Short mmCIF file of C-alpha atoms in Angstrom, two decimals:
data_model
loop_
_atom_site.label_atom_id
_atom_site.label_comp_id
_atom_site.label_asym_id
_atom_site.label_seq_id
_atom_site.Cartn_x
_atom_site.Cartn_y
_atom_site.Cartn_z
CA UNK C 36 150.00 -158.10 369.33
CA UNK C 37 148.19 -161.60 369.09
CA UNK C 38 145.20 -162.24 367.94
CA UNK C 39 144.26 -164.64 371.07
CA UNK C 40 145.66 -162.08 373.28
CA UNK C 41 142.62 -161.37 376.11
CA UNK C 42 141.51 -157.45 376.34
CA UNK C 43 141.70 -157.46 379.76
CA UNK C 44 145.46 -157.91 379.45
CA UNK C 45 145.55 -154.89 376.93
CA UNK C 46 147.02 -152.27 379.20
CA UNK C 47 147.76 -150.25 376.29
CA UNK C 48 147.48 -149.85 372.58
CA UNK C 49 150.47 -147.80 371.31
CA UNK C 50 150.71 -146.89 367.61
CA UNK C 51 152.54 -149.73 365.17
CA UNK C 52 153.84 -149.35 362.01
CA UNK C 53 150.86 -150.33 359.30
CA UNK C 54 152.12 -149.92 355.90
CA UNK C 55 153.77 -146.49 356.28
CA UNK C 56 155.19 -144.84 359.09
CA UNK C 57 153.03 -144.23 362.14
CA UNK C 58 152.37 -140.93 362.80
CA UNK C 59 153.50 -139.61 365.86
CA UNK C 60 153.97 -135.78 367.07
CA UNK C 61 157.11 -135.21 365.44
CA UNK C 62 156.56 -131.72 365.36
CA UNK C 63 156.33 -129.38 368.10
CA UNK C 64 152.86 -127.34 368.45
CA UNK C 65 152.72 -123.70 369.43
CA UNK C 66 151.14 -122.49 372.65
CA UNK C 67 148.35 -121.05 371.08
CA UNK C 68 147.46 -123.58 368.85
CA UNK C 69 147.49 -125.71 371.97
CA UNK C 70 145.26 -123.48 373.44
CA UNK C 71 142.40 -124.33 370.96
CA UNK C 72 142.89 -127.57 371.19
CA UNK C 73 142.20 -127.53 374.70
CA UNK C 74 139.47 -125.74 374.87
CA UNK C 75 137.98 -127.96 371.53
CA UNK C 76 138.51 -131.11 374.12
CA UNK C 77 136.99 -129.43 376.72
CA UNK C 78 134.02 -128.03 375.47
CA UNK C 79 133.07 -131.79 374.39
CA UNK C 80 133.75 -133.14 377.65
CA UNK C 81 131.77 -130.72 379.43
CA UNK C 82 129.02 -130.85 376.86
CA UNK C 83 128.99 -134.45 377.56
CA UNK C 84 128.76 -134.20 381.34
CA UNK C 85 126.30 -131.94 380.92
CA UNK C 86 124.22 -134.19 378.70
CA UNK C 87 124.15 -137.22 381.73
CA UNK C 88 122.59 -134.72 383.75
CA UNK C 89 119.89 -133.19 382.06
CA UNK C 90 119.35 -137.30 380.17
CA UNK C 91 118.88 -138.06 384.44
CA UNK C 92 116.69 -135.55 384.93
CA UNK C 93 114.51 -136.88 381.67
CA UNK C 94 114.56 -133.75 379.87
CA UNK C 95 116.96 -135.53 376.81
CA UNK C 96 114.95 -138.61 375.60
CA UNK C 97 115.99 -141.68 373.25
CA UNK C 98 119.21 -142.93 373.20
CA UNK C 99 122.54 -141.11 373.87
CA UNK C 100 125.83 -141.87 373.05
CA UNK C 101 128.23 -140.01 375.06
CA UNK C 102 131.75 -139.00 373.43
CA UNK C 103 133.88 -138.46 376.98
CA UNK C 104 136.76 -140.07 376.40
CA UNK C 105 136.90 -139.85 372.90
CA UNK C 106 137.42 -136.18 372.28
CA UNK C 107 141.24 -136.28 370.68
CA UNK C 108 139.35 -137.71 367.56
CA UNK C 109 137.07 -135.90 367.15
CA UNK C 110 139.15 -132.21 367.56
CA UNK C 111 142.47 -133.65 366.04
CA UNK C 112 140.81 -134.55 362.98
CA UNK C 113 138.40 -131.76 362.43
CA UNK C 114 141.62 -129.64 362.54
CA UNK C 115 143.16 -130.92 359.32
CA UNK C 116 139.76 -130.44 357.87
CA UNK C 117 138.40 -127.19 355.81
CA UNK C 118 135.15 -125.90 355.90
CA UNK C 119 134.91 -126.92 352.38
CA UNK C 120 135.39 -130.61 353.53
CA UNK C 121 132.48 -133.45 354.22
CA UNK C 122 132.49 -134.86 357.44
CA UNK C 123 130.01 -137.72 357.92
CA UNK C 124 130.05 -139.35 361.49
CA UNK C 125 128.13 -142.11 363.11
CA UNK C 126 125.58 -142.33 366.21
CA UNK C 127 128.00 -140.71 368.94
CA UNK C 128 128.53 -138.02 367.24
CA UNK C 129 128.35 -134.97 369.39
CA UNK C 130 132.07 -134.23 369.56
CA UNK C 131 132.05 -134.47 365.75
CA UNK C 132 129.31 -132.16 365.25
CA UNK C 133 131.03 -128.93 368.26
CA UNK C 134 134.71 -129.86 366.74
CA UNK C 135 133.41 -129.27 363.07
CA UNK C 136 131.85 -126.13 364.20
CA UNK C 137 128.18 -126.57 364.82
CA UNK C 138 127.35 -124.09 367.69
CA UNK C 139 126.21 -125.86 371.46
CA UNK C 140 122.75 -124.47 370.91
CA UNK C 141 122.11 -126.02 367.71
CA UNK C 142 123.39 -129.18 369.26
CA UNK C 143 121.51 -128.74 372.72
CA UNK C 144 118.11 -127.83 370.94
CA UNK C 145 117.95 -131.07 369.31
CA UNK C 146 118.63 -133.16 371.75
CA UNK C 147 115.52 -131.27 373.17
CA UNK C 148 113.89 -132.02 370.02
CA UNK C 149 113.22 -128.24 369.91
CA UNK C 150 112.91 -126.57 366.28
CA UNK C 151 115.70 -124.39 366.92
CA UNK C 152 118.10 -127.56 366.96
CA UNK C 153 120.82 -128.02 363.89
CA UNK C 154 117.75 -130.74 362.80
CA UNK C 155 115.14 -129.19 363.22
CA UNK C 156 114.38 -131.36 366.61
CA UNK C 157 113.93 -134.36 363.82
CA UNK C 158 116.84 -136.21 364.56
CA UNK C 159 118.09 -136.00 367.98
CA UNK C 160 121.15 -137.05 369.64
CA UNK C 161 121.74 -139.32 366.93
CA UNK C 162 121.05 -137.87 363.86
CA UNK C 163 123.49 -134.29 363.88
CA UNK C 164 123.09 -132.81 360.20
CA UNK C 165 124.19 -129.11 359.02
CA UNK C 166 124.39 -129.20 355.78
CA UNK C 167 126.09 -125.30 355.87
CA UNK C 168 129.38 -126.92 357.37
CA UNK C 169 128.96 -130.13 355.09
CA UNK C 170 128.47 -131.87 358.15
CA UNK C 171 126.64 -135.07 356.72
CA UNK C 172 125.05 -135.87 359.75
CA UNK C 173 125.43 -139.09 362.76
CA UNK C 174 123.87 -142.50 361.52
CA UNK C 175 122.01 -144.71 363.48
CA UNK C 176 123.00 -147.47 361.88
CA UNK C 177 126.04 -148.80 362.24
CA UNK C 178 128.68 -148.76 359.35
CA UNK C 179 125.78 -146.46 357.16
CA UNK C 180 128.00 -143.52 356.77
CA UNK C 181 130.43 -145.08 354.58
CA UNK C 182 128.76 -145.97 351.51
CA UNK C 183 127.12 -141.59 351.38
CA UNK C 184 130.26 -141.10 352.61
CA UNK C 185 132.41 -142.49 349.00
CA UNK C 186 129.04 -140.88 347.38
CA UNK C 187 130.22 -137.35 348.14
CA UNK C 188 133.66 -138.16 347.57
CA UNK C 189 132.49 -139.45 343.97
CA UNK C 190 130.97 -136.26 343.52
CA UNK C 191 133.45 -134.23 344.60
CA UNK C 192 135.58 -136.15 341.89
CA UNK C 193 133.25 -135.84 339.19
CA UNK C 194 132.98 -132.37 339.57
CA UNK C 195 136.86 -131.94 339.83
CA UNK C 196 136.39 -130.35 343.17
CA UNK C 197 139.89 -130.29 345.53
CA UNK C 198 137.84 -131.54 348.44
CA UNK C 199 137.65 -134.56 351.11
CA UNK C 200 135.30 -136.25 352.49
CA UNK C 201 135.92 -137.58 356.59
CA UNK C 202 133.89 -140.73 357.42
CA UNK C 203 133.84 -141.68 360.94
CA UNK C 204 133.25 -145.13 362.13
CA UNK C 205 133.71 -147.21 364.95
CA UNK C 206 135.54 -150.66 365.32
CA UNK C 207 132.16 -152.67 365.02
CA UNK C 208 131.72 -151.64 360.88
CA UNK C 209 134.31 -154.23 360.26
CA UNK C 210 132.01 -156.32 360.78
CA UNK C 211 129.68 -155.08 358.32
CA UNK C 212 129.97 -155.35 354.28
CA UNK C 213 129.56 -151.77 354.19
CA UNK C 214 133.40 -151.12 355.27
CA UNK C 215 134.39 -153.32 352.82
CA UNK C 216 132.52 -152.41 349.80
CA UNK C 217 133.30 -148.96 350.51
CA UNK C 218 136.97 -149.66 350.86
CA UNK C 219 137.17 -151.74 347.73
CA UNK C 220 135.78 -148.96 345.15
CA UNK C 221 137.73 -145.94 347.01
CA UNK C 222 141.02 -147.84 346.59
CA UNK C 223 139.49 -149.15 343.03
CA UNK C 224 138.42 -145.35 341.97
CA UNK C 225 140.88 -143.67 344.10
CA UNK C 226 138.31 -141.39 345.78
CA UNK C 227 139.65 -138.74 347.79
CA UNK C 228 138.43 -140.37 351.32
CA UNK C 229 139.60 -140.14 354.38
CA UNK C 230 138.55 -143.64 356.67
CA UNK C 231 138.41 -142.35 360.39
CA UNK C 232 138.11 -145.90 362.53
CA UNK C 233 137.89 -144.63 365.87
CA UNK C 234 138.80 -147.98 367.78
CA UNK C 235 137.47 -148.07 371.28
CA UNK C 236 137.79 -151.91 371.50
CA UNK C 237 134.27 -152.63 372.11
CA UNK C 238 131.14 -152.70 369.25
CA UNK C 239 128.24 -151.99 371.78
CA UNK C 240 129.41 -154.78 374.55
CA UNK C 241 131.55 -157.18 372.26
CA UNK C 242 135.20 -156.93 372.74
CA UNK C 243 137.07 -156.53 369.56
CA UNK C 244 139.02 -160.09 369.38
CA UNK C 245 135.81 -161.47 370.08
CA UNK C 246 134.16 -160.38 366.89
CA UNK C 247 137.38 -159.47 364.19
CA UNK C 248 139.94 -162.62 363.95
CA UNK C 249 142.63 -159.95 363.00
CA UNK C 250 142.18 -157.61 365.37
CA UNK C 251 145.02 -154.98 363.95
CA UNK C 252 142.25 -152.97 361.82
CA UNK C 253 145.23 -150.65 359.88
CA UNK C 254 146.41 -154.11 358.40
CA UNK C 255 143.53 -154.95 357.29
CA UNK C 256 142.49 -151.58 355.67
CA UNK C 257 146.17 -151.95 354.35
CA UNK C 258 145.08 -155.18 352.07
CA UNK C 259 143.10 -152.84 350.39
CA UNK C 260 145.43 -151.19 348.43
CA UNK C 261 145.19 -148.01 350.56
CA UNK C 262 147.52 -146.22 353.10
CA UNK C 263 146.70 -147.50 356.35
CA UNK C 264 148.13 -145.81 359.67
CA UNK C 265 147.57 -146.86 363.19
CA UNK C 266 147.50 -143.85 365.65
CA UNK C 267 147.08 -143.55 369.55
CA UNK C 268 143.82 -141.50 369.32
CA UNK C 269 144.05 -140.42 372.67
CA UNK C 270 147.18 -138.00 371.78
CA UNK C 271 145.27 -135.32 370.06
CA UNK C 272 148.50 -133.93 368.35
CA UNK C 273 149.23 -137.30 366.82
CA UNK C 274 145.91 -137.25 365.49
CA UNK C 275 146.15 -133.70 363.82
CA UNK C 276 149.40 -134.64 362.81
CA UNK C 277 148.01 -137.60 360.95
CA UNK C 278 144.64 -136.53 359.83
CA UNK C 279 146.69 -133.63 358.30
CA UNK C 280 149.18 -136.12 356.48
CA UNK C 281 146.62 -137.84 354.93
CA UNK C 282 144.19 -135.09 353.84
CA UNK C 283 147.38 -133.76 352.72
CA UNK C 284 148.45 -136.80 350.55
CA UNK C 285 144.31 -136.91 349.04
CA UNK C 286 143.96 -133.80 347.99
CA UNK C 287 147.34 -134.72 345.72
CA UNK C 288 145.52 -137.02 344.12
CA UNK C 289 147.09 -139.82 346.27
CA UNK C 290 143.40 -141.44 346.70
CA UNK C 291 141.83 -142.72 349.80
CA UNK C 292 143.93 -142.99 353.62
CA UNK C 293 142.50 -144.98 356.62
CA UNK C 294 143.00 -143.83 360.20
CA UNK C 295 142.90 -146.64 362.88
CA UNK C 296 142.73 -144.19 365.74
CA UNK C 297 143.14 -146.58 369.11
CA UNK C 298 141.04 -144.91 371.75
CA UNK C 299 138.41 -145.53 374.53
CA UNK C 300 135.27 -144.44 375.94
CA UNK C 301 135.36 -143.73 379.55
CA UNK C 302 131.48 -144.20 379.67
CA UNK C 303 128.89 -147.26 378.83
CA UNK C 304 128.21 -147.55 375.17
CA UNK C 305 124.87 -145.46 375.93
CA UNK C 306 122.79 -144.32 378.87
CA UNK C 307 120.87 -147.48 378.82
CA UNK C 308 123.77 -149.66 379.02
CA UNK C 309 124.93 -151.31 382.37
CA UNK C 310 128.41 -151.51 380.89
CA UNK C 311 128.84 -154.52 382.62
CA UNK C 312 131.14 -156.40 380.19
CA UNK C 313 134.08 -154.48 380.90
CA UNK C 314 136.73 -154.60 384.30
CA UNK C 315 136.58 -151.31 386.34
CA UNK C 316 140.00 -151.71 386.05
CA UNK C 317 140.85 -151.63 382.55
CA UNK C 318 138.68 -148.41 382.52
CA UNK C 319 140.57 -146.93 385.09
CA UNK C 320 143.84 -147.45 382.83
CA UNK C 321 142.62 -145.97 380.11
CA UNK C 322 142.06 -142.64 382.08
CA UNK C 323 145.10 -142.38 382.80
CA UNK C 324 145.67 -141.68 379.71
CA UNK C 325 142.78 -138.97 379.41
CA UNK C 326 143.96 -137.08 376.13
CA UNK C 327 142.94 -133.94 377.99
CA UNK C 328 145.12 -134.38 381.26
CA UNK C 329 147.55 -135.64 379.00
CA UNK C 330 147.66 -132.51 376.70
CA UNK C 331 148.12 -130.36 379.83
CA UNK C 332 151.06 -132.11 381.03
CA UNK C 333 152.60 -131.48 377.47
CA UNK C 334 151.84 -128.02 378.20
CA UNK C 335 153.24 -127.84 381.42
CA UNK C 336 156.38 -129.72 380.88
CA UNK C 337 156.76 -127.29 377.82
CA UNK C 338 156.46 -124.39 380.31
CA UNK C 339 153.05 -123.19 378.93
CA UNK C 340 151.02 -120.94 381.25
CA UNK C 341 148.65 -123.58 381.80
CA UNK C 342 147.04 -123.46 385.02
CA UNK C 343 145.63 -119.39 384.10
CA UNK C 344 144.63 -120.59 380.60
CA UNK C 345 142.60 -123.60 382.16
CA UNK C 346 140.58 -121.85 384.30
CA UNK C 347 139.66 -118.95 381.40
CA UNK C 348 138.91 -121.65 379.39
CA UNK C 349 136.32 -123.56 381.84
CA UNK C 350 134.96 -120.61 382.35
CA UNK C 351 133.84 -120.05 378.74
CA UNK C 352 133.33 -123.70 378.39
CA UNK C 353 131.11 -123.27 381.22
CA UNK C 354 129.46 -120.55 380.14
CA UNK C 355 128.91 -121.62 376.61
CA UNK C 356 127.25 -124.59 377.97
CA UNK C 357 124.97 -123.35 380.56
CA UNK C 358 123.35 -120.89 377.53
CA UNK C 359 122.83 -123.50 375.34
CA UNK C 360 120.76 -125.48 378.15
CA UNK C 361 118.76 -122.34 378.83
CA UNK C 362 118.26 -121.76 374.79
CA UNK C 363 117.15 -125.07 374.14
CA UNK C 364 114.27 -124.80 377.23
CA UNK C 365 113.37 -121.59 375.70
CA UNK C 366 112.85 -123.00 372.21
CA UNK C 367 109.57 -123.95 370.89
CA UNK C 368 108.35 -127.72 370.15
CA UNK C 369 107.68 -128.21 366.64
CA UNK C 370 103.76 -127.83 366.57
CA UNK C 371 101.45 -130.71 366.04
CA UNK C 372 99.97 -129.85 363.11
CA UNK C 373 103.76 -129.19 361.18
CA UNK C 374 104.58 -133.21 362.70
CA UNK C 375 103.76 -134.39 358.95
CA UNK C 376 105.80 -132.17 357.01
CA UNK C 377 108.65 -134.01 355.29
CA UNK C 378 107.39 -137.13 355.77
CA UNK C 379 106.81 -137.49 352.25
CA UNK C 380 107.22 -135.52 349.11
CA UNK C 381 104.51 -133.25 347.96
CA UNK C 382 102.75 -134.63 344.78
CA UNK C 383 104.52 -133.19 341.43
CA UNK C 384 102.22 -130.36 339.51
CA UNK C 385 100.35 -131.72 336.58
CA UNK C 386 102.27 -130.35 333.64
#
């Protein structure tokens, strides 16, 4: 694809070969495993939807980043992962944090801000952090995740521990000399790192050929001396498929692998945003191509039960949901007098 090439033009972004292979699905799922993957999707989404309403309604404050859209990443990743794994993620990172495992209360509570939240009700929607599933937390700051990210991978070398660590990061950190210092001493020290680009063609409202001059991010990653794949991230069995390759391929000792995973977000960059720098109809492409709707037709061309399984599923999903909203208005504020506590350290004893 060219360079000059407008984004409005870009109906579609299918995967292209990038130093290896592309992953695709070459191998068929079972039903089950389907199943989970589903209902992973799903519970996002309608966490998500869920979030615009109660964000309208002013009881979620600050920014949000909503992840609808997206969810294929997040789950198809997060499956090749082990609990033993890091995961560090970036500002939108509430897919990340319910596909690694971190219950919808914990989730729900801090974006509250109520004490029962996975941060305490510190960090809010954008700062996720369980350190019980290694979940290294969202960053406000774009492209911040990577260097802590090849920090626990170091460690995890050092220590001789069979382990990777999963940075997430959107298109826009290409921008920043974060990516590329991080890149540069994985390849260098062969860290075992696994580069999640999640590529939804727009940092905040800049288009991605108006901000990268080589706007094929796998390439790029390539020159590094790592294994670079391009993936269409809205395929959520392509994704597993590949995040399961590479973590594969690292914990052989094969150092680090870079996902470009093309994708989209079907909502503005946050809650604040008019998202007015994008054509209505280029959105309405890329639903078509909704990696939920299309992981049901998979299902029903395969001859899955799927219309049955769908509606247990939203009812769980639904369920699950509507107790974490009623948990998080139950939870107590963090009281005033506690608002100083980690702030800073507490002075060292006098020996």
């Amino acid at each position: 694809m060219s360079p000059a090439r407008s984004h409005r033009a870009r109906k579609d972004l299918a995967p292209r070969k990038t130093g290896e292979k592309t992953a695709t699905t070459g191998r068929k799922t079972s039903a089950g495993h389907r199943v989970g993957l589903l209902e992973a999707m799903l519970r996002i989404r309608r966490f998500e939807e869920r979030c615009v309403e109660l964000y309208s309604a002013t009881k979620i404050r600050g920014f949000v980043h909503l992840y609808i859209g997206e969810e294929a990443v997040a789950v198809g990743v997060n499956e090749a992962l082990t609990p033993e794994d890091a995961v560090v993620a970036t500002y939108r990172e509430h897919g990340h944090a319910l596909a690694r495992g971190i219950t919808p209360e914990a989730v729900m509570a801090e974006m509250y801000g109520r004490t029962t939240g996975c941060s305490g009700g510190r960090g809010g929607s954008m700062h996720l952090f369980d350190a019980s599933r290694r979940f290294y937390g969202g960053n406000a700051i774009v492209a911040g995740g990577l260097p802590l990210a090849a920090g626990l991978a170091l460690a995890d070398r050092m220590r001789e521990q069979n382990r990777v660590t999963c940075c997430f990061f959107g298109d826009g950190a290409f921008a920043e000399g974060e990516f590329h210092e991080t890149a540069n001493l994985a390849a260098l020290w062969r860290l075992p790192l696994l580069l999640v680009c999640e590529n939804n063609l727009y940092a905040m409202g800049t288009a991605l050929e108006r901000h990268e001059a080589q706007t094929d991010l796998a390439l790029r990653a390539a020159s590094y001396g790592m294994v670079a794949w391009a993936v269409d991230g809205m395929d959520v069995e392509a994704v597993e498929q590949a995040a399961r390759r590479a973590a594969e391929a690292i914990r052989a000792g094969a150092g680090p692998y870079f996902l470009e995973l093309r994708t989209y977000r079907f909502r503005a960059h946050s809650m604040y945003d008019p998202d007015r720098y994008r054509d209505k109809a280029e959105v309405e492409r890329w639903k078509d191509r909704d990696p939920v709707n299309r992981l049901l037709d998979r299902m029903r061309a395969d001859g899955d039960p799927v219309d049955e399984t769908l509606a247990g599923i939203e009812r769980r999903v639904a369920a699950e949901v509507d107790h974490a909203v009623e948990a998080a208005e139950q939870a107590p504020e963090e009281p005033v007098e506690h608002l100083l506590r980690y702030v800073t350290s507490p002075p060292a004893e006098a020996s």
